[in-house]
mmCIF file of C-alpha atoms and ligand atoms in Angstrom:
data_model
loop_
_atom_site.group_PDB
_atom_site.id
_atom_site.type_symbol
_atom_site.label_atom_id
_atom_site.label_comp_id
_atom_site.label_asym_id
_atom_site.label_seq_id
_atom_site.Cartn_x
_atom_site.Cartn_y
_atom_site.Cartn_z
ATOM 1 C CA MET A 1 -0.742 14.598 -22.673
ATOM 2 C CA ASN A 2 1.528 11.755 -21.745
ATOM 3 C CA LEU A 3 3.140 11.223 -18.289
ATOM 4 C CA LEU A 4 6.112 8.924 -17.500
ATOM 5 C CA ILE A 5 5.723 7.375 -13.873
ATOM 6 C CA LEU A 6 8.236 5.810 -11.681
ATOM 7 C CA GLU A 7 8.131 3.819 -8.616
ATOM 8 C CA THR A 8 10.664 2.546 -6.712
ATOM 9 C CA THR A 9 9.574 3.010 -2.984
ATOM 10 C CA CYS A 10 10.330 -0.610 -1.771
ATOM 11 C CA ASP A 11 11.169 -3.438 -3.749
ATOM 12 C CA GLU A 12 9.460 -3.220 -7.064
ATOM 13 C CA THR A 13 10.973 -1.275 -9.720
ATOM 14 C CA ALA A 14 8.207 0.014 -11.947
ATOM 15 C CA ALA A 15 7.441 2.764 -14.880
ATOM 16 C CA ALA A 16 4.456 3.481 -16.572
ATOM 17 C CA VAL A 17 3.009 5.415 -19.196
ATOM 18 C CA VAL A 18 -0.618 7.067 -18.435
ATOM 19 C CA ASN A 19 -2.284 9.941 -20.554
ATOM 20 C CA ASP A 20 -4.171 12.516 -18.850
ATOM 21 C CA ARG A 21 -7.694 10.627 -19.638
ATOM 22 C CA LEU A 22 -6.221 8.043 -16.956
ATOM 23 C CA GLU A 23 -5.370 5.539 -20.004
ATOM 24 C CA VAL A 24 -2.629 3.166 -19.410
ATOM 25 C CA LEU A 25 -0.539 3.282 -22.423
ATOM 26 C CA GLY A 26 2.380 1.079 -21.081
ATOM 27 C CA SER A 27 3.235 -0.620 -17.750
ATOM 28 C CA THR A 28 6.095 -2.810 -16.445
ATOM 29 C CA VAL A 29 6.938 -3.962 -12.787
ATOM 30 C CA ALA A 30 10.025 -5.829 -12.016
ATOM 31 C CA SER A 31 9.717 -7.740 -8.539
ATOM 32 C CA GLN A 32 12.694 -8.354 -6.314
ATOM 33 C CA ASP A 33 10.749 -11.302 -4.549
ATOM 34 C CA ALA A 34 13.301 -13.754 -5.717
ATOM 35 C CA LEU A 35 16.260 -11.651 -4.398
ATOM 36 C CA HIS A 36 14.580 -11.166 -0.933
ATOM 37 C CA GLU A 37 13.155 -14.344 -0.653
ATOM 38 C CA ARG A 38 15.710 -16.241 1.329
ATOM 39 C CA PHE A 39 15.666 -13.495 3.905
ATOM 40 C CA ARG A 40 11.951 -13.473 4.266
ATOM 41 C CA GLY A 41 11.701 -9.877 3.831
ATOM 42 C CA VAL A 42 13.059 -6.878 1.986
ATOM 43 C CA VAL A 43 16.744 -6.201 2.736
ATOM 44 C CA PRO A 44 16.921 -2.346 1.933
ATOM 45 C CA GLU A 45 20.648 -2.424 0.818
ATOM 46 C CA ILE A 46 19.737 -5.325 -1.650
ATOM 47 C CA ALA A 47 16.765 -3.543 -2.903
ATOM 48 C CA SER A 48 18.394 0.090 -3.782
ATOM 49 C CA ARG A 49 21.067 -1.970 -5.659
ATOM 50 C CA ALA A 50 18.611 -3.828 -7.834
ATOM 51 C CA HIS A 51 16.630 -0.562 -8.421
ATOM 52 C CA VAL A 52 19.885 1.038 -9.867
ATOM 53 C CA GLU A 53 20.204 -2.205 -12.232
ATOM 54 C CA ARG A 54 16.871 -2.200 -13.468
ATOM 55 C CA ILE A 55 15.423 1.425 -13.636
ATOM 56 C CA VAL A 56 16.687 2.257 -16.976
ATOM 57 C CA PRO A 57 15.532 -1.001 -18.699
ATOM 58 C CA ILE A 58 12.214 -0.869 -17.229
ATOM 59 C CA ILE A 59 11.499 2.819 -18.309
ATOM 60 C CA ASP A 60 12.641 1.635 -21.854
ATOM 61 C CA THR A 61 9.978 -1.280 -21.651
ATOM 62 C CA ALA A 62 7.380 0.795 -20.484
ATOM 63 C CA LEU A 63 7.873 3.609 -23.110
ATOM 64 C CA ARG A 64 8.059 0.543 -25.817
ATOM 65 C CA GLN A 65 4.898 -0.737 -24.779
ATOM 66 C CA ALA A 66 3.474 2.628 -24.960
ATOM 67 C CA CYS A 67 4.704 3.252 -28.513
ATOM 68 C CA VAL A 68 5.927 6.704 -26.919
ATOM 69 C CA THR A 69 9.257 8.269 -27.293
ATOM 70 C CA LEU A 70 10.800 10.424 -24.974
ATOM 71 C CA ALA A 71 10.143 13.580 -27.249
ATOM 72 C CA GLU A 72 6.188 12.522 -26.958
ATOM 73 C CA LEU A 73 6.369 12.892 -23.046
ATOM 74 C CA ASP A 74 4.941 16.030 -21.180
ATOM 75 C CA ALA A 75 5.652 15.279 -17.656
ATOM 76 C CA ILE A 76 7.637 13.263 -15.408
ATOM 77 C CA ALA A 77 6.234 11.876 -11.995
ATOM 78 C CA VAL A 78 8.014 9.820 -9.169
ATOM 79 C CA ALA A 79 7.033 8.387 -5.757
ATOM 80 C CA ASN A 80 9.122 10.393 -3.383
ATOM 81 C CA THR A 81 7.510 9.289 -0.116
ATOM 82 C CA PRO A 82 6.972 7.133 1.939
ATOM 83 C CA GLY A 83 9.412 4.354 1.503
ATOM 84 C CA LEU A 84 12.968 3.005 1.800
ATOM 85 C CA ALA A 85 15.346 5.761 1.670
ATOM 86 C CA GLY A 86 17.854 4.054 -0.710
ATOM 87 C CA SER A 87 14.982 2.958 -3.069
ATOM 88 C CA LEU A 88 13.148 6.179 -3.228
ATOM 89 C CA LEU A 89 16.657 7.857 -4.035
ATOM 90 C CA VAL A 90 16.881 5.876 -7.161
ATOM 91 C CA GLY A 91 13.746 6.719 -8.399
ATOM 92 C CA LEU A 92 14.106 10.426 -7.777
ATOM 93 C CA ALA A 93 17.473 10.629 -9.374
ATOM 94 C CA ALA A 94 16.226 8.935 -12.505
ATOM 95 C CA ALA A 95 13.352 11.354 -12.758
ATOM 96 C CA LYS A 96 15.028 14.615 -12.024
ATOM 97 C CA SER A 97 17.528 13.178 -14.813
ATOM 98 C CA LEU A 98 14.883 13.081 -17.299
ATOM 99 C CA ALA A 99 12.860 16.164 -16.420
ATOM 100 C CA VAL A 100 16.182 17.907 -16.743
ATOM 101 C CA ALA A 101 17.213 16.430 -19.965
ATOM 102 C CA LEU A 102 13.852 16.786 -21.606
ATOM 103 C CA ASN A 103 12.790 19.872 -19.992
ATOM 104 C CA LEU A 104 9.659 18.567 -18.536
ATOM 105 C CA PRO A 105 7.756 19.170 -15.255
ATOM 106 C CA LEU A 106 8.461 17.043 -12.315
ATOM 107 C CA LEU A 107 5.762 15.762 -10.330
ATOM 108 C CA ALA A 108 5.783 14.237 -6.786
ATOM 109 C CA VAL A 109 3.947 11.298 -5.847
ATOM 110 C CA ASN A 110 2.722 10.043 -2.446
ATOM 111 C CA HIS A 111 2.935 6.234 -2.157
ATOM 112 C CA VAL A 112 0.260 5.664 0.069
ATOM 113 C CA HIS A 113 -2.227 7.897 -1.509
ATOM 114 C CA ALA A 114 -1.495 6.460 -4.866
ATOM 115 C CA HIS A 115 -2.860 3.048 -3.499
ATOM 116 C CA LEU A 116 -6.114 4.777 -3.140
ATOM 117 C CA PHE A 117 -5.849 6.386 -6.308
ATOM 118 C CA ALA A 118 -5.712 2.961 -8.016
ATOM 119 C CA CYS A 119 -9.689 2.879 -7.234
ATOM 120 C CA ARG A 120 -9.965 5.994 -9.087
ATOM 121 C CA ILE A 121 -8.342 4.848 -12.107
ATOM 122 C CA ALA A 122 -10.259 1.779 -12.259
ATOM 123 C CA TYR A 123 -13.903 2.898 -11.133
ATOM 124 C CA GLY A 124 -14.116 6.796 -11.976
ATOM 125 C CA GLN A 125 -14.568 9.916 -10.302
ATOM 126 C CA THR A 126 -17.430 8.635 -8.315
ATOM 127 C CA VAL A 127 -15.159 6.758 -5.856
ATOM 128 C CA PHE A 128 -15.095 10.444 -3.891
ATOM 129 C CA PRO A 129 -15.807 11.475 -1.059
ATOM 130 C CA SER A 130 -14.715 8.388 0.668
ATOM 131 C CA VAL A 131 -12.923 6.507 3.511
ATOM 132 C CA GLY A 132 -9.729 4.959 2.272
ATOM 133 C CA LEU A 133 -8.485 2.114 3.700
ATOM 134 C CA VAL A 134 -4.582 1.324 2.511
ATOM 135 C CA VAL A 135 -3.304 -2.160 3.677
ATOM 136 C CA SER A 136 0.213 -3.332 2.377
ATOM 137 C CA GLY A 137 3.503 -4.377 3.530
ATOM 138 C CA GLY A 138 4.479 -1.280 4.693
ATOM 139 C CA HIS A 139 1.196 0.575 5.779
ATOM 140 C CA THR A 140 -2.135 0.119 7.441
ATOM 141 C CA SER A 141 -3.851 3.426 7.354
ATOM 142 C CA LEU A 142 -7.473 4.815 7.183
ATOM 143 C CA PHE A 143 -7.970 8.137 5.413
ATOM 144 C CA ARG A 144 -10.746 10.638 4.432
ATOM 145 C CA CYS A 145 -10.530 11.048 0.922
ATOM 146 C CA GLU A 146 -12.493 14.330 -0.382
ATOM 147 C CA GLY A 147 -10.935 14.237 -3.722
ATOM 148 C CA PRO A 148 -7.747 12.972 -5.516
ATOM 149 C CA LEU A 149 -5.448 15.290 -3.607
ATOM 150 C CA GLU A 150 -7.471 15.792 -0.349
ATOM 151 C CA PHE A 151 -6.508 12.847 2.121
ATOM 152 C CA GLN A 152 -6.857 13.490 5.741
ATOM 153 C CA TRP A 153 -4.812 10.746 7.774
ATOM 154 C CA LEU A 154 -7.575 9.190 10.292
ATOM 155 C CA GLY A 155 -5.599 6.446 11.967
ATOM 156 C CA GLY A 156 -3.074 3.698 11.343
ATOM 157 C CA THR A 157 -0.761 0.857 13.127
ATOM 158 C CA ILE A 158 1.144 1.729 15.917
ATOM 159 C CA ASP A 159 3.411 -1.180 15.347
ATOM 160 C CA ASP A 160 3.444 -3.657 12.255
ATOM 161 C CA ALA A 161 1.655 -3.202 9.060
ATOM 162 C CA ALA A 162 -0.893 -6.047 7.880
ATOM 163 C CA GLY A 163 1.307 -7.146 5.029
ATOM 164 C CA GLU A 164 4.409 -7.195 7.374
ATOM 165 C CA ALA A 165 2.333 -9.393 9.959
ATOM 166 C CA PHE A 166 1.319 -11.831 6.850
ATOM 167 C CA ASP A 167 5.122 -11.844 5.765
ATOM 168 C CA LYS A 168 6.357 -12.818 9.159
ATOM 169 C CA VAL A 169 3.835 -15.189 10.349
ATOM 170 C CA ALA A 170 4.304 -16.935 6.972
ATOM 171 C CA SER A 171 7.963 -17.118 7.816
ATOM 172 C CA LEU A 172 7.036 -18.806 11.276
ATOM 173 C CA LEU A 173 4.858 -21.506 9.464
ATOM 174 C CA GLY A 174 7.742 -22.146 6.962
ATOM 175 C CA LEU A 175 5.780 -20.747 4.072
ATOM 176 C CA GLY A 176 7.085 -18.953 1.349
ATOM 177 C CA TYR A 177 7.615 -14.925 0.838
ATOM 178 C CA PRO A 178 5.994 -12.754 -0.036
ATOM 179 C CA GLY A 179 3.658 -14.350 3.010
ATOM 180 C CA GLY A 180 0.352 -12.839 1.884
ATOM 181 C CA PRO A 181 -0.285 -15.088 -1.173
ATOM 182 C CA ALA A 182 1.273 -18.146 0.857
ATOM 183 C CA ILE A 183 -0.902 -17.651 3.810
ATOM 184 C CA GLU A 184 -3.930 -17.190 1.502
ATOM 185 C CA ARG A 185 -3.208 -20.565 -0.527
ATOM 186 C CA ALA A 186 -2.349 -22.341 3.054
ATOM 187 C CA SER A 187 -5.697 -21.186 4.612
ATOM 188 C CA GLU A 188 -7.886 -22.746 1.768
ATOM 189 C CA ARG A 189 -7.394 -25.875 3.700
ATOM 190 C CA GLY A 190 -7.724 -24.728 6.878
ATOM 191 C CA ASN A 191 -10.225 -23.945 9.816
ATOM 192 C CA SER A 192 -10.530 -20.359 10.442
ATOM 193 C CA ARG A 193 -12.042 -20.741 13.711
ATOM 194 C CA ALA A 194 -9.305 -23.332 14.883
ATOM 195 C CA PHE A 195 -7.441 -20.632 16.850
ATOM 196 C CA GLY A 196 -9.099 -17.522 18.522
ATOM 197 C CA PHE A 197 -6.084 -15.254 17.851
ATOM 198 C CA PRO A 198 -6.389 -11.461 19.228
ATOM 199 C CA ARG A 199 -8.173 -8.869 17.533
ATOM 200 C CA SER A 200 -6.748 -5.456 18.702
ATOM 201 C CA PHE A 201 -8.945 -2.418 19.322
ATOM 202 C CA VAL A 202 -11.572 -4.204 17.504
ATOM 203 C CA ASN A 203 -14.484 -3.065 19.834
ATOM 204 C CA ASP A 204 -13.154 0.271 20.306
ATOM 205 C CA ALA A 205 -15.532 2.197 17.636
ATOM 206 C CA THR A 206 -13.594 5.403 18.175
ATOM 207 C CA ARG A 207 -10.129 4.318 17.874
ATOM 208 C CA LEU A 208 -9.043 4.030 14.185
ATOM 209 C CA ASP A 209 -5.680 2.778 14.943
ATOM 210 C CA PHE A 210 -4.424 -1.110 14.353
ATOM 211 C CA SER A 211 -1.891 -3.457 15.820
ATOM 212 C CA PHE A 212 -0.622 -6.445 14.583
ATOM 213 C CA SER A 213 2.554 -7.340 16.488
ATOM 214 C CA GLY A 214 0.456 -8.867 19.338
ATOM 215 C CA LEU A 215 -1.201 -11.325 16.807
ATOM 216 C CA LYS A 216 2.145 -12.161 15.102
ATOM 217 C CA THR A 217 3.255 -12.998 18.761
ATOM 218 C CA ALA A 218 0.279 -15.226 19.575
ATOM 219 C CA VAL A 219 0.923 -17.156 16.305
ATOM 220 C CA ARG A 220 4.385 -17.659 17.494
ATOM 221 C CA TYR A 221 3.354 -18.601 21.070
ATOM 222 C CA GLN A 222 0.851 -20.943 19.565
ATOM 223 C CA ILE A 223 3.667 -22.692 17.334
ATOM 224 C CA ALA A 224 6.416 -23.125 19.960
ATOM 225 C CA GLY A 225 4.968 -21.745 23.279
ATOM 226 C CA PRO A 226 6.269 -18.799 25.320
ATOM 227 C CA GLY A 227 9.975 -18.812 25.858
ATOM 228 C CA LYS A 228 10.817 -21.724 23.425
ATOM 229 C CA ALA A 229 12.469 -21.271 20.250
ATOM 230 C CA GLY A 230 10.675 -20.648 17.194
ATOM 231 C CA GLY A 231 11.273 -21.665 13.871
ATOM 232 C CA ILE A 232 10.047 -25.054 14.247
ATOM 233 C CA ALA A 233 7.677 -25.016 11.532
ATOM 234 C CA PRO A 234 9.099 -28.345 10.146
ATOM 235 C CA GLN A 235 7.386 -30.188 13.124
ATOM 236 C CA LEU A 236 4.039 -28.834 12.056
ATOM 237 C CA LEU A 237 1.573 -31.057 10.212
ATOM 238 C CA GLU A 238 0.314 -29.575 7.030
ATOM 239 C CA LYS A 239 -3.279 -29.425 8.678
ATOM 240 C CA GLU A 240 -1.833 -27.326 11.811
ATOM 241 C CA ILE A 241 -0.292 -25.053 9.400
ATOM 242 C CA ALA A 242 -3.437 -24.435 7.406
ATOM 243 C CA ASP A 243 -5.478 -24.060 10.462
ATOM 244 C CA LEU A 244 -2.883 -21.258 12.074
ATOM 245 C CA ALA A 245 -2.810 -19.561 8.635
ATOM 246 C CA ALA A 246 -6.662 -19.573 8.288
ATOM 247 C CA SER A 247 -7.121 -18.344 11.851
ATOM 248 C CA PHE A 248 -4.463 -15.809 11.375
ATOM 249 C CA GLN A 249 -5.889 -14.573 8.307
ATOM 250 C CA GLU A 250 -9.211 -14.198 9.416
ATOM 251 C CA ALA A 251 -7.997 -12.342 12.618
ATOM 252 C CA VAL A 252 -6.518 -9.799 10.457
ATOM 253 C CA VAL A 253 -9.468 -9.654 8.090
ATOM 254 C CA ASP A 254 -11.808 -9.115 11.065
ATOM 255 C CA VAL A 255 -10.006 -6.289 12.293
ATOM 256 C CA LEU A 256 -9.562 -4.524 8.836
ATOM 257 C CA VAL A 257 -13.315 -4.880 8.039
ATOM 258 C CA ALA A 258 -14.263 -3.675 11.773
ATOM 259 C CA LYS A 259 -12.089 -0.634 11.550
ATOM 260 C CA ALA A 260 -13.463 0.393 8.011
ATOM 261 C CA ARG A 261 -16.803 0.307 9.327
ATOM 262 C CA HIS A 262 -15.847 2.153 12.522
ATOM 263 C CA ALA A 263 -14.228 5.049 10.075
ATOM 264 C CA LEU A 264 -17.247 4.980 7.941
ATOM 265 C CA ALA A 265 -19.603 5.619 10.771
ATOM 266 C CA LEU A 266 -17.205 8.143 12.275
ATOM 267 C CA THR A 267 -17.013 10.018 9.144
ATOM 268 C CA GLY A 268 -20.509 9.873 8.090
ATOM 269 C CA LEU A 269 -19.404 8.708 4.520
ATOM 270 C CA HIS A 270 -20.848 5.518 2.687
ATOM 271 C CA THR A 271 -18.146 5.007 0.261
ATOM 272 C CA LEU A 272 -15.115 2.736 0.956
ATOM 273 C CA LEU A 273 -11.779 2.643 -1.104
ATOM 274 C CA VAL A 274 -9.353 -0.159 -0.644
ATOM 275 C CA GLY A 275 -5.880 -0.445 -1.839
ATOM 276 C CA GLY A 276 -2.442 -1.994 -1.087
ATOM 277 C CA GLY A 277 -1.047 -5.318 -1.574
ATOM 278 C CA VAL A 278 -3.124 -7.177 0.813
ATOM 279 C CA ALA A 279 -6.154 -5.722 -0.789
ATOM 280 C CA ALA A 280 -5.553 -8.653 -3.100
ATOM 281 C CA ASN A 281 -6.297 -11.003 -0.347
ATOM 282 C CA THR A 282 -9.649 -12.926 -1.246
ATOM 283 C CA ARG A 283 -11.085 -13.426 2.050
ATOM 284 C CA LEU A 284 -10.598 -9.679 2.588
ATOM 285 C CA ARG A 285 -12.360 -9.110 -0.494
ATOM 286 C CA GLU A 286 -15.155 -11.130 0.178
ATOM 287 C CA ARG A 287 -15.862 -9.835 3.524
ATOM 288 C CA LEU A 288 -15.407 -6.260 2.354
ATOM 289 C CA ASP A 289 -18.056 -7.215 -0.390
ATOM 290 C CA GLU A 290 -20.646 -8.532 2.283
ATOM 291 C CA LEU A 291 -20.231 -5.173 4.017
ATOM 292 C CA ALA A 292 -21.141 -3.462 1.059
ATOM 293 C CA GLY A 293 -24.032 -5.941 0.478
ATOM 294 C CA ASN A 294 -25.336 -5.795 3.740
ATOM 295 C CA GLU A 295 -24.762 -2.167 5.187
ATOM 296 C CA GLY A 296 -25.486 0.058 1.930
ATOM 297 C CA VAL A 297 -21.877 0.613 1.698
ATOM 298 C CA ARG A 298 -20.200 1.203 -1.728
ATOM 299 C CA THR A 299 -16.978 -0.478 -1.693
ATOM 300 C CA PHE A 300 -14.404 -0.125 -4.291
ATOM 301 C CA ILE A 301 -11.251 -2.517 -4.068
ATOM 302 C CA ALA A 302 -8.385 -1.806 -6.286
ATOM 303 C CA PRO A 303 -8.155 -4.369 -8.773
ATOM 304 C CA ARG A 304 -5.528 -6.943 -8.055
ATOM 305 C CA GLU A 305 -3.009 -5.703 -10.615
ATOM 306 C CA LEU A 306 -3.108 -2.347 -8.872
ATOM 307 C CA CYS A 307 -3.119 -3.617 -5.484
ATOM 308 C CA THR A 308 0.734 -4.660 -5.102
ATOM 309 C CA ASP A 309 3.143 -1.979 -5.884
ATOM 310 C CA ASN A 310 3.057 -0.598 -9.682
ATOM 311 C CA ALA A 311 3.642 2.737 -11.291
ATOM 312 C CA VAL A 312 0.119 3.059 -12.894
ATOM 313 C CA MET A 313 -1.425 4.167 -9.673
ATOM 314 C CA GLY A 314 0.949 7.266 -9.446
ATOM 315 C CA ALA A 315 -1.010 8.661 -12.055
ATOM 316 C CA ILE A 316 -2.224 10.745 -9.432
ATOM 317 C CA ALA A 317 0.423 12.893 -10.147
ATOM 318 C CA ILE A 318 -1.870 14.218 -13.124
ATOM 319 C CA GLU A 319 -3.960 15.801 -10.607
ATOM 320 C CA ARG A 320 -1.190 17.557 -9.196
ATOM 321 C CA LEU A 321 -0.056 18.588 -12.939
ATOM 322 C CA LYS A 322 -3.705 20.215 -13.106
ATOM 323 C CA ALA A 323 -3.326 21.837 -9.963
ATOM 324 C CA GLY A 324 -0.081 23.554 -10.969
ATOM 325 C CA LEU A 325 1.398 21.537 -8.190
ATOM 326 C CA VAL A 326 5.051 20.872 -10.320
ATOM 327 C CA GLU A 327 8.378 20.455 -8.179
ATOM 328 C CA SER A 328 11.479 21.975 -8.317
ATOM 329 C CA LEU A 329 14.645 20.139 -8.740
ATOM 330 C CA ASP A 330 15.094 20.671 -4.952
ATOM 331 C CA LEU A 331 12.318 17.917 -4.542
ATOM 332 C CA ASP A 332 13.718 15.487 -1.517
ATOM 333 C CA ILE A 333 12.663 11.895 -0.722
ATOM 334 C CA LYS A 334 10.565 11.647 2.558
ATOM 335 C CA PRO A 335 11.188 8.311 3.877
ATOM 336 C CA GLY A 336 8.645 8.212 6.823
ATOM 337 C CA LEU A 337 4.944 8.544 6.649
ATOM 338 C CA MET A 338 3.622 11.979 7.748
ATOM 339 C CA ARG A 339 0.827 11.183 10.177
ATOM 340 C CA GLY A 340 -0.953 11.820 13.261
ATOM 341 C CA ASN A 341 -0.080 10.651 16.789
ATOM 342 C CA PRO A 342 -1.151 6.983 16.944
ATOM 343 C CA GLY A 343 -4.134 6.739 18.858
ATOM 344 C CA ALA A 344 -4.336 10.459 19.979
ATOM 345 C CA SER A 345 -7.422 11.511 17.909
ATOM 346 C CA VAL A 346 -9.137 10.930 14.653
ATOM 347 C CA LEU A 347 -7.770 13.809 13.152
ATOM 348 C CA GLY A 348 -4.222 13.334 12.186
ATOM 349 C CA LYS A 349 -1.483 16.083 12.790
ATOM 350 C CA CYS A 350 1.489 16.895 10.408
ATOM 351 C CA GLY A 351 4.572 15.387 12.289
ATOM 352 C CA GLU A 352 6.497 18.486 11.232
ATOM 353 C CA CYS A 353 4.197 21.235 11.632
ATOM 354 C CA GLY A 354 1.280 20.165 13.394
ATOM 355 C CA ARG A 355 -1.305 21.035 10.667
ATOM 356 C CA GLU A 356 -4.153 18.835 10.945
ATOM 357 C CA ASP A 357 -4.736 18.774 6.844
ATOM 358 C CA LEU A 358 -1.208 17.042 6.705
ATOM 359 C CA ASN A 359 -1.895 15.147 3.606
ATOM 360 C CA LEU A 360 -2.800 18.098 1.700
ATOM 361 C CA HIS A 361 0.945 19.229 2.201
ATOM 362 C CA PRO A 362 2.974 18.982 -1.013
ATOM 363 C CA VAL A 363 6.515 17.985 -0.496
ATOM 364 C CA THR A 364 8.005 20.720 -2.208
ATOM 365 C CA ARG A 365 6.087 23.238 -4.093
ATOM 366 C CA THR A 366 6.765 25.762 -6.731
ATOM 367 C CA SER A 367 4.268 27.708 -9.107
ATOM 368 C CA SER A 368 4.271 26.569 -12.317
HETATM 369 O O1 KG4 B 401 1.549 -2.757 -1.596
HETATM 370 P P1 KG4 B 401 2.793 -3.598 -1.639
HETATM 371 O O2 KG4 B 401 3.298 -4.486 -2.995
HETATM 372 O O3 KG4 B 401 4.135 -2.858 -1.252
HETATM 373 C C1 KG4 B 401 4.012 -2.059 0.021
HETATM 374 O O4 KG4 B 401 3.513 -0.631 -0.245
HETATM 375 O O5 KG4 B 401 4.200 -2.219 1.020
HETATM 376 O O6 KG4 B 401 2.219 -4.655 -0.377
HETATM 377 C C2 KG4 B 401 3.059 -5.823 -0.148
HETATM 378 C C3 KG4 B 401 2.464 -6.512 0.990
HETATM 379 C C4 KG4 B 401 3.421 -7.817 1.135
HETATM 380 O O7 KG4 B 401 3.544 -7.668 2.713
HETATM 381 C C5 KG4 B 401 2.637 -9.014 0.760
HETATM 382 O O8 KG4 B 401 2.388 -10.285 1.668
HETATM 383 C C6 KG4 B 401 1.167 -8.452 1.051
HETATM 384 O O9 KG4 B 401 1.424 -7.016 0.291
HETATM 385 N N1 KG4 B 401 0.186 -9.344 0.058
HETATM 386 C C7 KG4 B 401 -0.618 -9.963 0.542
HETATM 387 C C8 KG4 B 401 -1.607 -10.596 -0.649
HETATM 388 N N2 KG4 B 401 -0.505 -10.211 -1.495
HETATM 389 C C9 KG4 B 401 0.189 -9.501 -1.102
HETATM 390 N N3 KG4 B 401 -1.244 -10.213 1.760
HETATM 391 C C10 KG4 B 401 -2.679 -10.746 1.786
HETATM 392 N N4 KG4 B 401 -3.112 -11.461 0.769
HETATM 393 C C11 KG4 B 401 -2.620 -11.430 -0.584
HETATM 394 N N5 KG4 B 401 -3.099 -11.899 -1.304
HETATM 395 ZN ZN1 ZN B 402 2.772 -0.095 -1.878
#
């Protein structure tokens, strides 16, 4: 059985062909970094227009790579939540068109859950049950993952996502975009203890929330001082930039590792899954490996090529197909992440209906 998967939640246009044994037959990702670089962040209107231009060639490339024709596809999957509204709409329109034209089942993908499913694809079924940490440009969340369709939201950021903080701090330091890889490169020459940046909520073992906006402001004040104009990176020496980058990176990593430990302790689980663009960070990977070595935790970090946005991880849709969770053509986008009330409790509640098992909710469900 061959699945065509589309991913257009943010600024990567991606398509993949994966079979029901989770073998990747073809995968293409068109990055828009060059389009957004001069703005040091994703501009939604530019992103959606670029998706419109690229989606058909990208699908074509993935099918050619896979040596699979449209007639040999068995289902179409698309990430419809969460993400930028305009971007999501492009993928959804393309997926619906193909599903109608080819008379194939339409499957929905939750992009955040898919980031964790990347670990299932890479390491097999034994990754469940586990705590899942998603760290990306748009999300920093912890989940209890009982199985490939059972994700319970445990906590998340109350302001910026970790990747967003990397991007903004890189901009303050005059480094490139995306900020994560740029900060990582600059950190190699820096002293991670040079500046004592804040680590929000790090000692509160019962609170599985994150906050990175204060850290970002602390870097800004360190550069320019409170009340002074930012954007003065050219005045910084290379060594200062390296020290600021390394100290910032260490603060983010400290918090992520501490909260992952707290989530493992609170849930009584011993397996940790980590996915999302920030999971490509070498220092974070090192520290998570130490956690595994020292505390008997099994840690599965998504392979780097499956950390940043891609369509392969959307193969989580195969599990939905097996469970009969096929969508009707009424399927809509859901730009916002359904989550609990930040800081309110360890268990999340659906913002729409108040049920606690929010992440089990299908976006739209029809029986197949
Ligand atoms: O998962 P992703 O591609 O998109 C979202 O779903 O948001 O994550 C992109 C984010 C960006 O903020 C980027 O700066 C960050 O992941 N990132 C990194 C690294 N590579 C990408 N952050 C830290 N270290 C990296 N090596
Ligand atoms: Zn993502």
